Backbone as ProteinMPNN parsed JSONL, in Angstrom:
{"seq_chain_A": "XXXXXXXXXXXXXXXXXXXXXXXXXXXXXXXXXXXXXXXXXXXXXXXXXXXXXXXXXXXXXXXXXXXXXXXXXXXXXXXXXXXXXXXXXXXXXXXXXXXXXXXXXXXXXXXXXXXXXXXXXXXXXXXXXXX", "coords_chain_A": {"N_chain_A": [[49.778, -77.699, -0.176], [47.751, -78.623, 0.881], [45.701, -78.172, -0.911], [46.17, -79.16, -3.253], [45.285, -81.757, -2.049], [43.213, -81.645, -2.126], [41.932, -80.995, -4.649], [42.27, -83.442, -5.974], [44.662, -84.015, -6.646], [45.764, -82.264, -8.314], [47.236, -79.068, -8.894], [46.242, -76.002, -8.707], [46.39, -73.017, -9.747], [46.666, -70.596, -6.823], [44.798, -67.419, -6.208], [43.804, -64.36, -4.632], [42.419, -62.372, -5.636], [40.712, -61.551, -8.624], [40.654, -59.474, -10.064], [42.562, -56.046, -10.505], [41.009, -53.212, -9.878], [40.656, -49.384, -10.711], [40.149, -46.65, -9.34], [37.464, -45.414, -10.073], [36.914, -48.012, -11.33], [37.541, -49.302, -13.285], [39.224, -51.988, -15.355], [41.944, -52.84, -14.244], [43.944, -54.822, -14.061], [44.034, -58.214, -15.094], [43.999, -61.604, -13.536], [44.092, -64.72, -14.624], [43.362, -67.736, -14.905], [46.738, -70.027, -14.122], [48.329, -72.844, -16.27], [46.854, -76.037, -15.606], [48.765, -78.44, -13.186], [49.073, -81.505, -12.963], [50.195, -83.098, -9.822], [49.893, -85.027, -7.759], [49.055, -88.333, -7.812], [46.002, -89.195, -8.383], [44.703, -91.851, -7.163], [46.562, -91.529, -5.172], [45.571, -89.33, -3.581], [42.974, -89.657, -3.314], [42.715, -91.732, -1.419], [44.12, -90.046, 0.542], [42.545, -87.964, 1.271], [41.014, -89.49, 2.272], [41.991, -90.743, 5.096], [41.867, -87.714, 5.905], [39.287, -87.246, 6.484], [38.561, -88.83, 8.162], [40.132, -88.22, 10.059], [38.362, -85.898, 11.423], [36.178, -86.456, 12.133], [36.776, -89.215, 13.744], [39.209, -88.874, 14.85], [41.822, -86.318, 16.06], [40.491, -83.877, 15.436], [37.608, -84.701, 16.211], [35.649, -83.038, 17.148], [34.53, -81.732, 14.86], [32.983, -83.513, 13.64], [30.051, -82.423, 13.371], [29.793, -80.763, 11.587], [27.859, -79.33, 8.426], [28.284, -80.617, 5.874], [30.486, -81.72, 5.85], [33.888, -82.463, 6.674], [37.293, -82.379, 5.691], [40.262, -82.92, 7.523], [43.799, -81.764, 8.388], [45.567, -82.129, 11.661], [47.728, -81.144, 14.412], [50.11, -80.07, 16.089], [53.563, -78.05, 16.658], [56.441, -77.256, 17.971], [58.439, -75.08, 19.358], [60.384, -72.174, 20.906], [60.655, -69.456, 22.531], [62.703, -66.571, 23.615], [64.122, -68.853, 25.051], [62.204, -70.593, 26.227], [59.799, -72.846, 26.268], [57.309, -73.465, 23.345], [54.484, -73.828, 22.391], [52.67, -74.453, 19.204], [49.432, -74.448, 17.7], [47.541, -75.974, 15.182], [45.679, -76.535, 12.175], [44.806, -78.055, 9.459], [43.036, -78.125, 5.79], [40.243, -78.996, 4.167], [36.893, -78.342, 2.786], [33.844, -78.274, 1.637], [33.11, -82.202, 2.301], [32.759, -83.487, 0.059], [33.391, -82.861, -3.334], [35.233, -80.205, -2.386], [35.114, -76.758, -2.0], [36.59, -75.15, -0.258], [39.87, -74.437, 0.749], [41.371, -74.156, 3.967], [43.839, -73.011, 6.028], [44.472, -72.825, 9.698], [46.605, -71.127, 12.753], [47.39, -71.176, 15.736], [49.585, -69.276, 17.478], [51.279, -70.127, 20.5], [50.261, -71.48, 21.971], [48.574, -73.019, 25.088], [47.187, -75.565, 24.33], [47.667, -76.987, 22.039], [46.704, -78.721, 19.316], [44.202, -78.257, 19.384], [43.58, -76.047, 19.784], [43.274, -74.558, 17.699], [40.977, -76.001, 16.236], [38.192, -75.032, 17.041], [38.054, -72.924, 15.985], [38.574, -73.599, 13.039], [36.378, -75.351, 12.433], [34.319, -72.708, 13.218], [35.141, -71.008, 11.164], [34.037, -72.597, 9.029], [31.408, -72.9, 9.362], [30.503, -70.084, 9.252], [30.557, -69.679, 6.344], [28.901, -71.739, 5.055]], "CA_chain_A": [[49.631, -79.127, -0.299], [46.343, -79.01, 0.926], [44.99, -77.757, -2.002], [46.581, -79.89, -4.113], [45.021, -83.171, -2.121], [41.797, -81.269, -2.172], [41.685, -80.701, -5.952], [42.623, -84.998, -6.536], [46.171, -84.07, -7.203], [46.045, -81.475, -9.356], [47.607, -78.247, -8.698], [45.679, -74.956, -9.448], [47.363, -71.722, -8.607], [45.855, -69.877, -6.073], [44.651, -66.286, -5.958], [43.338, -63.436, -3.493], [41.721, -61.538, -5.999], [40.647, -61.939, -9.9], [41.461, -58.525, -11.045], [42.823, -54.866, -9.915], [40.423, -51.945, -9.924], [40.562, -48.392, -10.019], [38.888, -45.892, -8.403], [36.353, -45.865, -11.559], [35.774, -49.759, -11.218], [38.195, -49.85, -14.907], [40.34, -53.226, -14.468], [43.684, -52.468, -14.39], [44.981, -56.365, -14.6], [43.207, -59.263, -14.679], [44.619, -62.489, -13.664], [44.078, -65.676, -15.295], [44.231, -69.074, -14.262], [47.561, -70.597, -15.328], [48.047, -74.243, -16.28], [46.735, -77.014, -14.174], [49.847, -79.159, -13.232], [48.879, -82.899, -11.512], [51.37, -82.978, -9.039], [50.164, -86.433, -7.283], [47.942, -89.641, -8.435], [44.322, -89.075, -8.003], [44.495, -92.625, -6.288], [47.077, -91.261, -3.546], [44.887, -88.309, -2.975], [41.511, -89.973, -2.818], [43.136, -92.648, 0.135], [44.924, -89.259, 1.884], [41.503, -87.37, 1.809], [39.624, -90.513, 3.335], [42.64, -90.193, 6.423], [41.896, -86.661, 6.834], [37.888, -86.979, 6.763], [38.394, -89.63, 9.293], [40.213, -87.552, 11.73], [36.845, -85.113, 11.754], [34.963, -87.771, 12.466], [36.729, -90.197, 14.634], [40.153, -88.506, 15.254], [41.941, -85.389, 17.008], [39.243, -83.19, 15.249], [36.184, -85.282, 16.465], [34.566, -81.798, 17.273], [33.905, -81.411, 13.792], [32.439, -84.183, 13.065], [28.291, -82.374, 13.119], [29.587, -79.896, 10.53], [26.959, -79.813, 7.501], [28.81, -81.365, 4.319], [31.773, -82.682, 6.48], [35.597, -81.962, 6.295], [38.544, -83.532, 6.013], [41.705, -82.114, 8.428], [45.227, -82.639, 9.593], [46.014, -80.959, 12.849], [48.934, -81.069, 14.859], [51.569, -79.058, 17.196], [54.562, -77.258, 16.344], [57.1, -76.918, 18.968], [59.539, -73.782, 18.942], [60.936, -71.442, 21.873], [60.83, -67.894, 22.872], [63.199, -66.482, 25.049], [64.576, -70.009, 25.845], [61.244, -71.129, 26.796], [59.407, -73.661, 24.902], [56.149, -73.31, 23.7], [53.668, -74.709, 21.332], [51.728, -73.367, 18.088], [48.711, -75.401, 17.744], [47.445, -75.867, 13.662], [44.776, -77.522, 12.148], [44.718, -77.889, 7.956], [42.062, -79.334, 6.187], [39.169, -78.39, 2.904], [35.587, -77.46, 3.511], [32.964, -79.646, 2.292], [34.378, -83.07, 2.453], [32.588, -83.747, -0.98], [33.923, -81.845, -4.005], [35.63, -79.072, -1.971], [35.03, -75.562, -2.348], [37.72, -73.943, 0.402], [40.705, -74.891, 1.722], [41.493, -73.341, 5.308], [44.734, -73.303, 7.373], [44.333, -72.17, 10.787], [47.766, -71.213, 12.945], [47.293, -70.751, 16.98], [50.887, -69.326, 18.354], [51.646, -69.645, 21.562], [49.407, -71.783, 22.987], [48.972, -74.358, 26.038], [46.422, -76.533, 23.7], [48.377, -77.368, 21.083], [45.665, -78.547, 17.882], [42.584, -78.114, 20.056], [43.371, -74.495, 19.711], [42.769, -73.898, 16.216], [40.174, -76.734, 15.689], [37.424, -74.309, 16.681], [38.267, -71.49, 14.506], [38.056, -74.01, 11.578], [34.6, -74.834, 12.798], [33.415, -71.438, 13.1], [35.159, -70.908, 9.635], [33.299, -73.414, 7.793], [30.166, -72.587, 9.626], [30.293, -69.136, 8.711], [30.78, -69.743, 4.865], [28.421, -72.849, 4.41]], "C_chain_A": [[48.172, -79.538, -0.09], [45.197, -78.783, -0.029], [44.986, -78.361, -2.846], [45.327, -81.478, -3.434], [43.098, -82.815, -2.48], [40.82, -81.238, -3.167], [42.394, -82.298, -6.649], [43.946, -84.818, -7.06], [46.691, -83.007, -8.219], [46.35, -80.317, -8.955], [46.921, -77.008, -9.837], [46.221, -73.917, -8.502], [46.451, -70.514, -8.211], [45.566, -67.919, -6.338], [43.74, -65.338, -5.275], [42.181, -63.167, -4.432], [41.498, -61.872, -7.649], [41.008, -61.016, -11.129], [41.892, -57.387, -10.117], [42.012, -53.932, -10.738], [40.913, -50.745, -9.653], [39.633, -47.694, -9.641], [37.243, -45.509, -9.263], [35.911, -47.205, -11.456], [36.652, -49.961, -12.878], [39.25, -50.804, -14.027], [41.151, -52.816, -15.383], [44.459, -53.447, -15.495], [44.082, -57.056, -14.263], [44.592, -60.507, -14.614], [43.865, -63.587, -13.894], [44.338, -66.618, -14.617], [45.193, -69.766, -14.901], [47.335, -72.216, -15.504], [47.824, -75.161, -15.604], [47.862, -78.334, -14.36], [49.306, -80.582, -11.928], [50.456, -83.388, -11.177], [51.73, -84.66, -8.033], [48.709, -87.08, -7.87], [46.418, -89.162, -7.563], [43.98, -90.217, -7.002], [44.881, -92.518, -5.015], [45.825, -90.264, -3.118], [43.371, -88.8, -2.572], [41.699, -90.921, -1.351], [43.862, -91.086, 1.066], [43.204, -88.229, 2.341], [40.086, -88.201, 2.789], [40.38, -90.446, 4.564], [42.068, -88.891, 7.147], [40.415, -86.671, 7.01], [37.474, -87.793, 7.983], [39.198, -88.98, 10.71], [39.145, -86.789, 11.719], [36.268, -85.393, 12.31], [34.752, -88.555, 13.744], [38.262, -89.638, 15.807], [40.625, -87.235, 16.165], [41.324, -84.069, 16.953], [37.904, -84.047, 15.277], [35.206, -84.095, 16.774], [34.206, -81.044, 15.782], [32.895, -81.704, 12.908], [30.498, -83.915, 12.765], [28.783, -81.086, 12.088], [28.672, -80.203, 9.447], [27.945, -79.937, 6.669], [30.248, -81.808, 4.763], [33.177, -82.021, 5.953], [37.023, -82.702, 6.282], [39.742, -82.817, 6.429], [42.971, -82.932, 8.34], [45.321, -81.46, 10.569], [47.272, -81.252, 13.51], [49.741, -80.025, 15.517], [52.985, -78.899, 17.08], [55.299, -77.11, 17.442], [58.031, -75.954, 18.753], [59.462, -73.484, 20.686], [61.207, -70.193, 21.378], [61.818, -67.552, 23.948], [64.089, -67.603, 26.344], [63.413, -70.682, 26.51], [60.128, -71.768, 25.972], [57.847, -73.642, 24.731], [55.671, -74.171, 22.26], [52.617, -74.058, 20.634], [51.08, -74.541, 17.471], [48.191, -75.198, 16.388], [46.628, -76.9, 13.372], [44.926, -77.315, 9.727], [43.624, -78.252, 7.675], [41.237, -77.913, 4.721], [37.679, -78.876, 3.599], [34.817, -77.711, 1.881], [33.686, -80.716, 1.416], [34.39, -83.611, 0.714], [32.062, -82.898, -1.91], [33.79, -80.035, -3.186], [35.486, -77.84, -2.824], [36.51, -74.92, -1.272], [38.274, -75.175, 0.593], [41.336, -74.057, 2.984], [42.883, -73.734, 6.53], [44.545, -72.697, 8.566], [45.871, -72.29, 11.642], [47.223, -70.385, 14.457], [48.791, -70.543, 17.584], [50.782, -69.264, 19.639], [50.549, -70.38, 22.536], [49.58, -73.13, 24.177], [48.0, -75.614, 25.674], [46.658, -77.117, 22.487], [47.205, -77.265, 19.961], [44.624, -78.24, 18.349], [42.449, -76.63, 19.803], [42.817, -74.013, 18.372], [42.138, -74.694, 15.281], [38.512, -75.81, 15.44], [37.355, -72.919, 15.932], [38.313, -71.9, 13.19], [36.686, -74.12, 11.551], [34.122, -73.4, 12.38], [33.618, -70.709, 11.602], [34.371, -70.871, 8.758], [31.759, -73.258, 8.306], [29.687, -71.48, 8.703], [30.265, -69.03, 6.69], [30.17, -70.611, 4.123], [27.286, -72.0, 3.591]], "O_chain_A": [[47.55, -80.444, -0.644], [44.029, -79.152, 0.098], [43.953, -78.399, -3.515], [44.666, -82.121, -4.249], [42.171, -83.51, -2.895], [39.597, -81.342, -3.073], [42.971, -82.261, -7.735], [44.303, -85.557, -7.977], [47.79, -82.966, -8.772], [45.4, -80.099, -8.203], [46.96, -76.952, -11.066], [46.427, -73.841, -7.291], [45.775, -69.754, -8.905], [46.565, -67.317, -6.73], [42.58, -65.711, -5.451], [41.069, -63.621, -4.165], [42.368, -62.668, -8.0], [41.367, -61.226, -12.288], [41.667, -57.587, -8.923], [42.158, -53.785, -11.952], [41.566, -50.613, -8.617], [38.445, -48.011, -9.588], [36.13, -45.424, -8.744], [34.725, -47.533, -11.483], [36.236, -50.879, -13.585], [39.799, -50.708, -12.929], [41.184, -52.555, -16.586], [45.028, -53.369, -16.584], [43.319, -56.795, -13.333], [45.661, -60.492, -15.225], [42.774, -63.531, -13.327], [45.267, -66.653, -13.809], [44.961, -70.204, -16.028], [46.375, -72.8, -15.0], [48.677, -75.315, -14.73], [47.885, -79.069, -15.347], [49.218, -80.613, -10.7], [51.405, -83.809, -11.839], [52.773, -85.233, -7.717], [47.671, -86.523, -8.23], [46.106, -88.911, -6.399], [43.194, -89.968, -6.088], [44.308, -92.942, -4.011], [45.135, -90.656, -2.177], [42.742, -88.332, -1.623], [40.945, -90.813, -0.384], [44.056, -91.212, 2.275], [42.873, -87.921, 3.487], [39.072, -87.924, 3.431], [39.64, -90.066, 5.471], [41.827, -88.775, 8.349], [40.145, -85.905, 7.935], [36.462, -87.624, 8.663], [38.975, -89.163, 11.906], [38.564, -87.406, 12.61], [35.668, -84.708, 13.139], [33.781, -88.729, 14.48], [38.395, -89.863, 17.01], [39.85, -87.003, 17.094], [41.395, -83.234, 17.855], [37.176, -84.01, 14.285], [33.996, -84.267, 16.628], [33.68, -79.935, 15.694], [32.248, -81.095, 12.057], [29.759, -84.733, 12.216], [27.833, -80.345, 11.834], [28.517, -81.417, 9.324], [28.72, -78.996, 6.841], [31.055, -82.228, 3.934], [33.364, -81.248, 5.013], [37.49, -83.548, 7.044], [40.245, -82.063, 5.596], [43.186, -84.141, 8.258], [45.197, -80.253, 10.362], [48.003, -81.812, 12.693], [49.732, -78.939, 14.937], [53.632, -79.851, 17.518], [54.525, -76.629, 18.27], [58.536, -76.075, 17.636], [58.84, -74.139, 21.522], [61.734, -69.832, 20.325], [61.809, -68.126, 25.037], [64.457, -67.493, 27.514], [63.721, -71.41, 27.453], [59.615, -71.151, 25.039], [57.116, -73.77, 25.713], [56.29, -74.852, 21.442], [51.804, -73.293, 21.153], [51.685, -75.438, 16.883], [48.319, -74.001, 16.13], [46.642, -77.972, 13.978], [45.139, -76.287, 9.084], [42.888, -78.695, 8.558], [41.475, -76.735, 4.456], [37.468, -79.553, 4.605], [35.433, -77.207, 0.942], [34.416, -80.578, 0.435], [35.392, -83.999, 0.113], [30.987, -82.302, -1.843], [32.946, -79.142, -3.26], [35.668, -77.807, -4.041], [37.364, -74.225, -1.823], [37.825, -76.32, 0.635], [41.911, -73.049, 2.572], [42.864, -74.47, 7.516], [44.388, -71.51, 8.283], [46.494, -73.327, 11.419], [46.751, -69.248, 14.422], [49.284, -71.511, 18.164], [50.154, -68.299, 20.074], [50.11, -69.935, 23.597], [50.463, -73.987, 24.15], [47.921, -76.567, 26.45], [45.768, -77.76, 21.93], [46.737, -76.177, 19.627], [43.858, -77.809, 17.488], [41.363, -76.074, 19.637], [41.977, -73.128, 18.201], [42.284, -74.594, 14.063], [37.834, -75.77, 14.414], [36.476, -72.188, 15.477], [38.18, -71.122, 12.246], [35.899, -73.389, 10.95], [33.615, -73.118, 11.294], [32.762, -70.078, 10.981], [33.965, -69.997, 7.992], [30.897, -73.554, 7.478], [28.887, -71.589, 7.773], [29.835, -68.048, 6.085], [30.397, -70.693, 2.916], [26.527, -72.576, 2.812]]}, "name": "protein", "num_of_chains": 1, "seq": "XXXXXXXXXXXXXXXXXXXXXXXXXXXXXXXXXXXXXXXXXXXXXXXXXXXXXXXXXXXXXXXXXXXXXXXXXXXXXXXXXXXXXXXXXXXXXXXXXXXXXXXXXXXXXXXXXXXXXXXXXXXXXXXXXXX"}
């Protein structure tokens, strides 16, 4: 989904890799990008990416807000149980820079006692590392 609001609504299908090599360097398979399918209004997506650039900024990722080319997140806490004992898996979403994105980056902290704070700086250091 985050890819989708990232790319103005338009759905492009993701991939790891662009082809398969063998041990020669001859491509096996190449993959292709298939059709681009707009999935939501360019107008919803430009008002949901000004929400998430404003949590960075002002919201429960404010420690993002000195990144160079800015970001736009959602974060949030997951509640589940282990063992009968309840715990919390802290998550941050969110594309990398805020204007015309290049990545999109989920981050997933299980098990923690910081709920989104946990896996705010590992988007940081993410988007640091890759600017």
């Amino acid at each position: 989904m985050t890819q989708i609001i990232a790319n103005n609504g338009t759905f492009k299908p993701l991939y790891l890799y662009k082809s398969l090599v063998d041990n020669n360097m001859n491509t096996i398979k190449t993959y292709k990008s298939s059709k681009k399918e707009e999935l939501i209004s360019p107008y919803v997506c430009t008002q949901v990416k000004e929400y998430m650039k404003s949590v960075s900024r002002i919201g429960t990722a404010k420690d993002l807000k000195d990144i160079e080319g800015g970001c736009g997140v959602k974060t949030g806490t997951a509640q589940s149980s282990l063992n009968k004992k309840a715990i919390d898996h802290g998550w941050i979403t969110g594309f990398y820079p805020e204007e015309r994105p290049k990545y999109v980056i989920t981050v997933l902290v299980e098990g923690t006692q910081k709920g989104n704070k946990s896996a705010t700086p590992i988007f940081k250091e993410i988007c640091e590392s890759i600017k």
